[in-house]
Structures are given as C-alpha cells and as structure tokens.
Short mmCIF file of C-alpha atoms in Angstrom, two decimals:
data_model
loop_
_atom_site.label_atom_id
_atom_site.label_comp_id
_atom_site.label_asym_id
_atom_site.label_seq_id
_atom_site.Cartn_x
_atom_site.Cartn_y
_atom_site.Cartn_z
CA MET A 1 4.57 18.59 12.90
CA ALA A 2 0.81 18.51 12.90
CA GLN A 3 1.09 14.95 11.58
CA GLY A 4 2.25 13.46 14.85
CA SER A 5 6.04 13.60 14.80
CA ASP A 6 9.05 13.74 12.49
CA ASP A 7 9.23 9.95 12.55
CA ILE A 8 5.57 9.62 11.54
CA GLN A 9 6.09 12.06 8.68
CA ALA A 10 9.21 10.19 7.55
CA LEU A 11 7.27 6.91 7.73
CA ILE A 12 4.44 8.32 5.62
CA ALA A 13 6.95 9.69 3.08
CA LEU A 14 8.71 6.31 2.86
CA MET A 15 5.42 4.39 2.52
CA ALA A 16 4.21 6.81 -0.15
CA ARG A 17 7.15 5.78 -2.37
CA LEU A 18 6.13 2.11 -2.41
CA PRO A 19 4.58 0.90 -5.69
CA GLY A 20 0.87 1.65 -5.95
CA LEU A 21 0.84 3.94 -2.91
CA GLY A 22 0.76 7.73 -2.66
CA PRO A 23 0.67 10.28 0.17
CA ARG A 24 -3.04 9.73 0.83
CA SER A 25 -2.98 5.93 0.99
CA ALA A 26 0.30 6.03 2.96
CA ARG A 27 -1.32 8.29 5.57
CA ARG A 28 -4.29 5.94 5.85
CA ILE A 29 -2.02 2.93 6.32
CA VAL A 30 0.22 4.64 8.88
CA LEU A 31 -2.79 5.83 10.91
CA GLN A 32 -4.28 2.34 10.99
CA LEU A 33 -0.88 0.91 11.98
CA ILE A 34 -0.53 3.43 14.80
CA ARG A 35 -4.00 2.50 16.00
CA ARG A 36 -2.78 -1.13 16.18
CA ARG A 37 0.77 -0.22 17.16
CA SER A 38 1.28 -2.76 19.89
CA GLN A 39 0.48 -5.69 17.60
CA GLN A 40 0.28 -5.23 13.83
CA MET A 41 2.90 -2.47 13.66
CA VAL A 42 5.52 -4.18 15.82
CA GLN A 43 4.94 -7.46 13.97
CA LEU A 44 5.36 -5.72 10.61
CA ALA A 45 8.60 -4.06 11.76
CA GLN A 46 9.99 -7.40 12.95
CA LEU A 47 9.05 -9.24 9.74
CA LEU A 48 10.51 -6.49 7.54
CA ASP A 49 13.71 -6.59 9.53
CA ARG A 50 13.99 -10.40 9.37
CA VAL A 51 13.19 -10.56 5.66
CA ALA A 52 15.66 -7.75 4.90
CA LEU A 53 18.34 -9.61 6.84
CA ASN A 54 17.72 -13.12 5.52
CA SER A 55 16.60 -12.66 1.92
CA ARG A 56 19.02 -13.29 -0.88
CA GLU A 57 18.99 -14.39 -4.49
CA CYS A 58 19.26 -18.13 -5.14
CA ALA A 59 22.78 -18.63 -6.48
CA THR A 60 21.47 -20.94 -9.21
CA CYS A 61 18.25 -19.38 -10.51
CA GLY A 62 17.92 -15.90 -8.99
CA ASN A 63 14.68 -16.65 -7.08
CA ILE A 64 14.32 -14.90 -3.71
CA THR A 65 15.07 -17.26 -0.83
CA ASP A 66 16.36 -17.31 2.73
CA ARG A 67 18.90 -20.02 1.98
CA ASP A 68 21.80 -20.25 -0.47
CA GLU A 69 19.73 -22.40 -2.82
CA CYS A 70 15.98 -21.80 -3.22
CA ALA A 71 13.37 -24.47 -2.42
CA ILE A 72 12.76 -25.10 -6.12
CA CYS A 73 16.43 -25.62 -7.05
CA ALA A 74 16.93 -27.78 -3.93
CA ASP A 75 14.01 -30.06 -4.84
CA PRO A 76 15.41 -33.12 -6.72
CA ALA A 77 11.91 -33.87 -8.06
CA ARG A 78 12.10 -30.71 -10.13
CA ALA A 79 15.21 -31.77 -12.12
CA THR A 80 12.99 -32.46 -15.12
CA GLY A 81 15.39 -31.19 -17.77
CA GLU A 82 13.07 -28.22 -18.34
CA ILE A 83 14.07 -24.67 -17.51
CA CYS A 84 11.69 -21.73 -17.57
CA VAL A 85 13.28 -18.32 -18.20
CA VAL A 86 11.44 -15.36 -16.64
CA GLN A 87 12.14 -11.65 -16.38
CA ASP A 88 11.38 -11.10 -12.68
CA VAL A 89 10.86 -13.01 -9.46
CA ALA A 90 7.23 -11.81 -9.60
CA ASP A 91 6.81 -13.78 -12.86
CA LEU A 92 8.30 -16.90 -11.23
CA TRP A 93 5.83 -16.58 -8.36
CA ALA A 94 2.96 -16.13 -10.83
CA LEU A 95 3.95 -19.31 -12.69
CA GLU A 96 4.27 -21.22 -9.40
CA ARG A 97 0.75 -20.14 -8.44
CA GLY A 98 -0.42 -21.65 -11.74
CA GLN A 99 1.11 -25.00 -10.61
CA ALA A 100 1.51 -26.12 -14.21
CA PHE A 101 5.32 -26.16 -14.42
CA ARG A 102 7.39 -28.74 -12.53
CA GLY A 103 10.87 -27.90 -13.78
CA ARG A 104 13.29 -25.20 -12.65
CA TYR A 105 13.53 -21.50 -13.34
CA HIS A 106 16.02 -18.87 -14.35
CA VAL A 107 15.36 -15.24 -13.41
CA LEU A 108 16.98 -12.75 -15.78
CA GLY A 109 16.24 -9.71 -13.64
CA GLY A 110 15.38 -7.58 -16.67
CA THR A 111 15.28 -7.47 -20.44
CA LEU A 112 17.79 -6.46 -23.08
CA SER A 113 17.59 -2.71 -23.60
CA ALA A 114 19.95 -0.69 -25.78
CA LEU A 115 18.51 2.52 -24.32
CA ASP A 116 19.33 1.56 -20.73
CA ASP A 117 22.63 -0.05 -21.73
CA ILE A 118 21.50 -3.52 -20.61
CA GLY A 119 23.23 -6.15 -22.71
CA PRO A 120 23.46 -9.97 -22.47
CA ASP A 121 26.24 -9.75 -19.86
CA GLU A 122 24.20 -7.52 -17.53
CA LEU A 123 21.38 -10.10 -17.63
CA GLY A 124 23.78 -13.03 -17.11
CA ILE A 125 22.74 -14.66 -20.38
CA PRO A 126 26.18 -16.32 -20.91
CA ALA A 127 25.77 -17.90 -17.44
CA LEU A 128 22.27 -19.06 -18.39
CA ILE A 129 23.58 -20.70 -21.58
CA GLY A 130 26.29 -22.38 -19.52
CA ARG A 131 23.71 -23.60 -17.00
CA ILE A 132 21.48 -24.98 -19.76
CA HIS A 133 24.37 -27.06 -21.13
CA ALA A 134 25.69 -28.10 -17.70
CA GLU A 135 22.26 -29.32 -16.52
CA ARG A 136 21.62 -31.12 -19.85
CA ILE A 137 18.37 -29.19 -20.29
CA SER A 138 16.11 -30.57 -23.04
CA GLU A 139 13.53 -27.77 -23.16
CA VAL A 140 13.90 -24.04 -22.52
CA ILE A 141 10.60 -22.22 -22.01
CA LEU A 142 11.02 -18.51 -22.63
CA ALA A 143 8.21 -17.15 -20.42
CA LEU A 144 9.01 -13.51 -21.09
CA ASN A 145 6.56 -10.64 -21.35
CA ALA A 146 4.77 -10.19 -24.67
CA THR A 147 6.38 -6.77 -25.03
CA VAL A 148 8.97 -5.64 -27.57
CA GLU A 149 11.77 -5.86 -24.95
CA GLY A 150 10.59 -9.26 -23.69
CA GLN A 151 10.39 -10.71 -27.17
CA THR A 152 13.74 -9.21 -28.22
CA THR A 153 15.33 -10.90 -25.21
CA ALA A 154 13.58 -14.18 -26.03
CA HIS A 155 14.88 -14.04 -29.62
CA TYR A 156 18.41 -13.35 -28.39
CA ILE A 157 18.38 -16.41 -26.11
CA ALA A 158 16.80 -18.58 -28.81
CA ASP A 159 19.54 -17.48 -31.25
CA ALA A 160 22.26 -18.28 -28.70
CA LEU A 161 20.91 -21.84 -28.45
CA GLU A 162 20.58 -22.38 -32.19
CA GLY A 163 22.33 -25.44 -33.54
CA THR A 164 21.77 -27.45 -30.35
CA ASP A 165 19.04 -30.07 -30.05
CA ILE A 166 17.37 -28.18 -27.19
CA THR A 167 13.65 -27.48 -27.72
CA ILE A 168 12.90 -23.79 -27.31
CA THR A 169 9.30 -22.76 -26.60
CA GLY A 170 7.36 -19.66 -25.62
CA LEU A 171 4.02 -19.19 -23.85
CA ALA A 172 0.94 -19.51 -26.04
CA GLN A 173 -0.72 -16.24 -26.95
CA GLY A 174 -4.49 -15.95 -27.13
CA VAL A 175 -7.68 -15.18 -25.26
CA PRO A 176 -7.24 -15.27 -21.44
CA ILE A 177 -9.44 -17.75 -19.56
CA GLY A 178 -12.69 -15.95 -18.76
CA GLY A 179 -11.74 -13.17 -21.17
CA GLU A 180 -14.43 -11.43 -23.21
CA LEU A 181 -13.54 -10.81 -26.84
CA ASP A 182 -15.15 -7.40 -26.73
CA TYR A 183 -12.64 -6.21 -24.14
CA LEU A 184 -9.50 -7.67 -25.75
CA ASP A 185 -7.05 -5.53 -27.66
CA ASP A 186 -6.86 -6.02 -31.41
CA GLY A 187 -3.37 -7.57 -31.32
CA THR A 188 -4.50 -10.36 -28.97
CA ILE A 189 -7.62 -11.05 -31.04
CA SER A 190 -5.60 -11.42 -34.26
CA ALA A 191 -2.90 -13.51 -32.53
CA ALA A 192 -5.61 -15.82 -31.12
CA LEU A 193 -7.23 -16.11 -34.55
CA ARG A 194 -3.94 -16.90 -36.30
CA ALA A 195 -3.15 -19.57 -33.68
CA ARG A 196 -6.67 -21.05 -33.79
CA ARG A 197 -6.99 -24.73 -32.90
CA ARG A 198 -9.30 -27.54 -33.97
CA ILE A 199 -11.77 -28.31 -31.16
CA MET B 1 7.35 -21.95 -0.17
CA ALA B 2 7.71 -20.94 -3.80
CA GLN B 3 7.28 -17.35 -2.65
CA GLY B 4 10.69 -17.09 -1.03
CA SER B 5 10.26 -18.19 2.59
CA ASP B 6 7.74 -18.47 5.40
CA ASP B 7 8.70 -14.97 6.58
CA ILE B 8 8.14 -13.50 3.14
CA GLN B 9 4.74 -15.17 2.92
CA ALA B 10 3.82 -13.88 6.39
CA LEU B 11 4.99 -10.40 5.41
CA ILE B 12 2.86 -10.44 2.25
CA ALA B 13 -0.16 -11.65 4.24
CA LEU B 14 0.30 -8.90 6.83
CA MET B 15 0.77 -6.22 4.17
CA ALA B 16 -2.31 -7.44 2.29
CA ARG B 17 -4.46 -6.64 5.35
CA LEU B 18 -3.48 -2.94 5.33
CA PRO B 19 -6.20 -0.56 4.09
CA GLY B 20 -6.29 -0.27 0.31
CA LEU B 21 -3.92 -3.21 -0.25
CA GLY B 22 -4.62 -6.78 -1.35
CA PRO B 23 -2.51 -9.88 -2.04
CA ARG B 24 -1.40 -8.62 -5.44
CA SER B 25 -0.32 -5.13 -4.37
CA ALA B 26 1.27 -6.57 -1.20
CA ARG B 27 3.36 -8.96 -3.32
CA ARG B 28 4.49 -6.09 -5.53
CA ILE B 29 5.47 -3.98 -2.54
CA VAL B 30 7.32 -6.82 -0.78
CA LEU B 31 9.25 -7.71 -3.94
CA GLN B 32 10.33 -4.11 -4.43
CA LEU B 33 11.32 -3.89 -0.77
CA ILE B 34 13.39 -7.08 -1.03
CA ARG B 35 15.08 -5.64 -4.10
CA ARG B 36 16.07 -2.63 -1.96
CA ARG B 37 16.45 -4.60 1.24
CA SER B 38 19.69 -3.08 2.46
CA GLN B 39 18.27 0.44 2.42
CA GLN B 40 14.53 1.05 2.03
CA MET B 41 13.44 -2.13 3.82
CA VAL B 42 15.72 -1.77 6.84
CA GLN B 43 14.82 1.92 7.10
CA LEU B 44 11.09 1.09 6.96
CA ALA B 45 11.49 -1.56 9.68
CA GLN B 46 13.33 0.89 11.94
CA LEU B 47 10.79 3.67 11.44
CA LEU B 48 7.85 1.33 12.07
CA ASP B 49 9.50 0.10 15.24
CA ARG B 50 10.28 3.61 16.50
CA VAL B 51 6.81 4.96 15.69
CA ALA B 52 5.14 1.94 17.32
CA LEU B 53 7.24 2.48 20.43
CA ASN B 54 6.90 6.26 20.72
CA SER B 55 3.41 7.06 19.44
CA ARG B 56 0.65 7.82 21.91
CA GLU B 57 -2.54 9.85 22.04
CA CYS B 58 -2.25 13.42 23.29
CA ALA B 59 -3.75 13.39 26.79
CA THR B 60 -5.66 16.60 26.04
CA CYS B 61 -7.00 16.30 22.49
CA GLY B 62 -6.41 12.72 21.29
CA ASN B 63 -4.06 13.68 18.42
CA ILE B 64 -1.22 11.24 17.71
CA THR B 65 2.09 12.47 19.10
CA ASP B 66 5.42 11.27 20.45
CA ARG B 67 5.12 13.37 23.62
CA ASP B 68 2.56 13.53 26.41
CA GLU B 69 1.02 16.66 24.91
CA CYS B 70 0.86 17.13 21.13
CA ALA B 71 2.56 20.03 19.33
CA ILE B 72 -0.79 21.77 18.80
CA CYS B 73 -1.89 21.62 22.45
CA ALA B 74 1.59 22.66 23.57
CA ASP B 75 1.58 25.74 21.33
CA PRO B 76 0.41 28.75 23.42
CA ALA B 77 -0.36 30.69 20.20
CA ARG B 78 -3.19 28.24 19.54
CA ALA B 79 -5.11 29.02 22.74
CA THR B 80 -7.60 31.02 20.70
CA GLY B 81 -10.70 29.98 22.62
CA GLU B 82 -11.79 27.92 19.57
CA ILE B 83 -11.98 24.15 19.65
CA CYS B 84 -12.57 21.99 16.59
CA VAL B 85 -14.19 18.60 17.22
CA VAL B 86 -13.26 15.86 14.71
CA GLN B 87 -14.02 12.18 14.39
CA ASP B 88 -10.54 10.85 13.64
CA VAL B 89 -6.90 11.88 13.71
CA ALA B 90 -7.01 11.70 9.90
CA ASP B 91 -9.59 14.53 9.92
CA LEU B 92 -7.38 16.61 12.23
CA TRP B 93 -4.47 16.14 9.83
CA ALA B 94 -6.67 17.10 6.87
CA LEU B 95 -7.75 20.33 8.61
CA GLU B 96 -4.13 21.13 9.49
CA ARG B 97 -3.15 20.73 5.85
CA GLY B 98 -5.82 23.31 5.03
CA GLN B 99 -4.03 25.74 7.41
CA ALA B 100 -7.25 27.68 7.98
CA PHE B 101 -7.81 26.84 11.67
CA ARG B 102 -5.51 28.20 14.37
CA GLY B 103 -7.29 26.92 17.48
CA ARG B 104 -7.10 23.52 19.16
CA TYR B 105 -8.73 20.18 18.42
CA HIS B 106 -10.61 17.39 20.10
CA VAL B 107 -10.54 13.93 18.54
CA LEU B 108 -13.62 11.85 19.39
CA GLY B 109 -12.27 8.61 17.93
CA GLY B 110 -15.64 7.67 16.45
CA THR B 111 -19.29 8.63 16.24
CA LEU B 112 -22.33 7.77 18.33
CA SER B 113 -23.76 4.46 17.15
CA ALA B 114 -26.58 2.61 18.83
CA LEU B 115 -25.87 -0.41 16.62
CA ASP B 116 -22.24 -0.69 17.75
CA ASP B 117 -23.10 0.27 21.34
CA ILE B 118 -21.04 3.45 21.20
CA GLY B 119 -22.56 6.05 23.51
CA PRO B 120 -21.38 9.49 24.75
CA ASP B 121 -19.18 7.91 27.43
CA GLU B 122 -17.33 5.71 24.95
CA LEU B 123 -16.50 8.84 22.90
CA GLY B 124 -15.48 10.82 25.99
CA ILE B 125 -18.11 13.49 25.32
CA PRO B 126 -18.51 14.32 29.06
CA ALA B 127 -14.75 14.96 29.20
CA LEU B 128 -15.02 17.15 26.09
CA ILE B 129 -17.80 19.23 27.69
CA GLY B 130 -15.64 19.56 30.81
CA ARG B 131 -12.67 20.65 28.70
CA ILE B 132 -14.77 23.24 26.83
CA HIS B 133 -15.82 24.83 30.12
CA ALA B 134 -12.39 24.58 31.76
CA GLU B 135 -10.63 26.21 28.78
CA ARG B 136 -13.30 28.96 28.56
CA ILE B 137 -13.92 28.07 24.91
CA SER B 138 -16.01 30.65 23.03
CA GLU B 139 -16.59 28.69 19.78
CA VAL B 140 -16.95 24.95 19.20
CA ILE B 141 -16.60 23.93 15.53
CA LEU B 142 -18.19 20.53 14.97
CA ALA B 143 -16.15 19.35 11.95
CA LEU B 144 -17.80 15.94 11.75
CA ASN B 145 -18.53 13.95 8.63
CA ALA B 146 -21.68 14.87 6.69
CA THR B 147 -23.06 11.38 7.34
CA VAL B 148 -26.02 10.38 9.49
CA GLU B 149 -23.71 9.20 12.31
CA GLY B 150 -21.53 12.30 12.10
CA GLN B 151 -24.50 14.65 12.19
CA THR B 152 -26.20 12.71 15.03
CA THR B 153 -23.02 13.09 17.07
CA ALA B 154 -22.81 16.81 16.23
CA HIS B 155 -26.43 17.32 17.35
CA TYR B 156 -25.75 15.48 20.59
CA ILE B 157 -22.77 17.72 21.43
CA ALA B 158 -24.69 20.87 20.43
CA ASP B 159 -27.56 19.82 22.72
CA ALA B 160 -25.16 19.22 25.62
CA LEU B 161 -23.88 22.79 25.24
CA GLU B 162 -27.31 24.39 24.97
CA GLY B 163 -28.00 27.19 27.40
CA THR B 164 -24.36 28.32 27.49
CA ASP B 165 -23.16 31.37 25.51
CA ILE B 166 -20.73 29.23 23.50
CA THR B 167 -21.07 29.63 19.72
CA ILE B 168 -21.52 26.26 18.03
CA THR B 169 -20.77 26.00 14.32
CA GLY B 170 -20.45 23.32 11.66
CA LEU B 171 -18.53 23.21 8.37
CA ALA B 172 -20.26 24.86 5.40
CA GLN B 173 -21.80 22.48 2.90
CA GLY B 174 -21.66 23.20 -0.80
CA VAL B 175 -19.78 22.73 -4.03
CA PRO B 176 -16.13 21.65 -3.47
CA ILE B 177 -13.47 24.02 -4.90
CA GLY B 178 -12.85 22.94 -8.49
CA GLY B 179 -15.96 20.78 -8.38
CA GLU B 180 -18.10 20.34 -11.48
CA LEU B 181 -21.84 20.54 -10.88
CA ASP B 182 -22.45 17.74 -13.35
CA TYR B 183 -20.51 15.30 -11.16
CA LEU B 184 -21.99 16.33 -7.80
CA ASP B 185 -24.64 14.28 -6.05
CA ASP B 186 -28.15 15.75 -5.82
CA GLY B 187 -27.96 16.29 -2.05
CA THR B 188 -24.88 18.50 -2.34
CA ILE B 189 -26.39 20.48 -5.21
CA SER B 190 -29.58 21.25 -3.26
CA ALA B 191 -27.64 22.04 -0.06
CA ALA B 192 -25.42 24.46 -2.01
CA LEU B 193 -28.48 26.07 -3.59
CA ARG B 194 -30.29 26.48 -0.25
CA ALA B 195 -27.15 28.01 1.29
CA ARG B 196 -26.54 30.31 -1.70
CA ARG B 197 -24.71 33.57 -1.01
CA ARG B 198 -24.80 37.03 -2.51
CA ILE B 199 -21.64 37.62 -4.61
#
C-alpha cells in the first residue's frame, strides 16, 4: 500500500490496461490526476460516466453516437447514394477528419476471419447488402485496411454485389502525401508504380 | 460532431492533455473504453471519482494517502531514525518498489528554483528541519534528482543541518544495473570511475 491506497493501485492497474499505456505511464497519469483531483480528475470521472451511459451504436451505420441515429445518418444532405464501408469507428472518424466524403457510412466492426470464426453473419454483411439495396445506393466505397483480412472482406462484399449496377470502389493505393520514397515499404512503392498516372 | 457527441469530444480533449498522451492515443483509448462501456468505462469512472474524493497528502510526509497519516508514517516498524527526502510522490513510490529503505519519507513537492520563485518556505524546508529534530533522526538521505535543481536543493538542506551530528547522505552515482557502458552518458561514466570500488 505504499502507492497511496487500494483504490489508487486499482486505478493504476485499470489505466495500465488501456491501449498504449503500461504500468509506468499509468502511474504518471494517476499521479498528475491526483495532483489536480478537485478539477481534472472529477471532470474526467463525470465525462467517463456520462459517455458510458449515453453512448450507443447508430442503429443504421454502427457509428458511435448519443442518439438512436448518428449525426451523419440523420443529416439529409448526406443521402448522396454513396456508402463507405469501414472496419472500425476509428476509421470512420479518420475519414470524417479528411472531409472528402459526403455520403454515409457502414461500420462492419471487424473483418472476415476463419481463424477467429468471424463470418459474414457476424459482421452483419447480409444487413449491409439489404441496406445498400433499400437506400438505392449507386456507389459502395470499400475503405477497408490494406491487409489480407481487410482485402478478403472487401472481395467478399464486392462478390455479393456482383450482377447489380452498383459501382464498387476501393481507396487508391500509393505514396502518402508528404511521404519519402526512401522510407516506404517495397509493396507500396510497386503498387504506386503500377498505378502511375499521367501528370 | 462526427466523433460521436460533444461529450465524447470533450472526453478525448481531456484525455489528450494527460502526460504522455495526445489526440491520437486519446481517441484510441476513448474508442476502446466505449467498446467496453458497461464494464471498464464505468469502473474507471467510479475509481477516478473515489480516488479524487478520498486522496489527500499525508500530514507528516506528503505521500498520497486516503487517510490523515499514510501507511508508511503510521507503521511503527518504520521509525528507524532514517528519513529519505524526495522531490515527488513518484520518487517515493519508486524507492518503495526497490524495497531497500525501511525508514520514513519526506516529499518536498519540488526543488528550489529562483526562476520559478520557489524558495525554502514554498518547499516546507523549515518544517522538514523541525521534523528531523523532533523525530530525533540520525540519518537524512537526500534522494533528489541528479539535476542542477535537485542537487542545489540537496546542498541547501545539508547546509541547514550543518553543525548537528545527523549523518547526511545522497544516493550513489554510477552505472545502472544492467547498464551498458557504451550507452551511458559521459558524466555518468566519469562519476562511476571516480567513485570506483575495490571488488
């Protein structure tokens, strides 16, 4: 109990399990919070409690929201006939920060994985196909990770939509903006070369 | 409001201000917490609230505790006549993990700094001197950082105790356990060489 109290030790242990943190960084954070306990710490506790209570998945797209339907799905201006399929809510947020897409999203919540027993039903792919038809979507953008699992999932969805007149696209692969060729992996270099464009 | 809700954005902003975290790591943590909102997130909120409510500084040594006197000061077995002076509670915790010291502590809460207008009174050094005399301390270990500020503070306390028969010591400087000479800074190497010991 040298580290303050049982509660403080439990708090450090809980913090240390958060992504990117370990015992050392958790201790540092908890000590700073205790130093500012009357303001920052109480505020953090209240926000965590409110967010835990109010957060839910958007019934339509799976985005995190505090209402039944997320702000994107509820926005009539975004009914553009385009739907962007992402793996996680974090990917949706990343695309929104880019401000380049004005349609709606669909969050799968994972990728197909035979090893982990995650099939199309676990990811709600039949529901996605139904939604695409019901909303008369004209373009499906498969913004999935450029990993084997991400691309397998993308191929599965593309196959399921074959025979319809829906345009199916994926994100361009190539050199990141500001990227230095010297630091890029070989796969990206060759993909960027194969997809080269006239300037 | 693409990132969930106003509360979620406020939570990410608050998290991003914690030491070692930034907007990206805060987003990752908040998303994982929301995913486990019914358990981990509620538990974290409750612990933060309880620790914020119950934590206080030990009236004697400045350690963080949930009682008026911390577990170390309250332990009669630790009245060894040795007192270890540290800058922060984090240093006290680090020494306790080492399990080598069985006396009591005194947390200064900072170092002397003319620039920041922190003098002996701000650090409670007169109270420390009073405590050393009142508790009939025989050895004062100045476990302060090996920085200019830490060493200035150590010298100030040593001077204030001059003329008494109290032994004043500092931590040994040298090669850390498991340390490779090649990776050590020059100052540490020369200090370790000057303080070399017969094997």
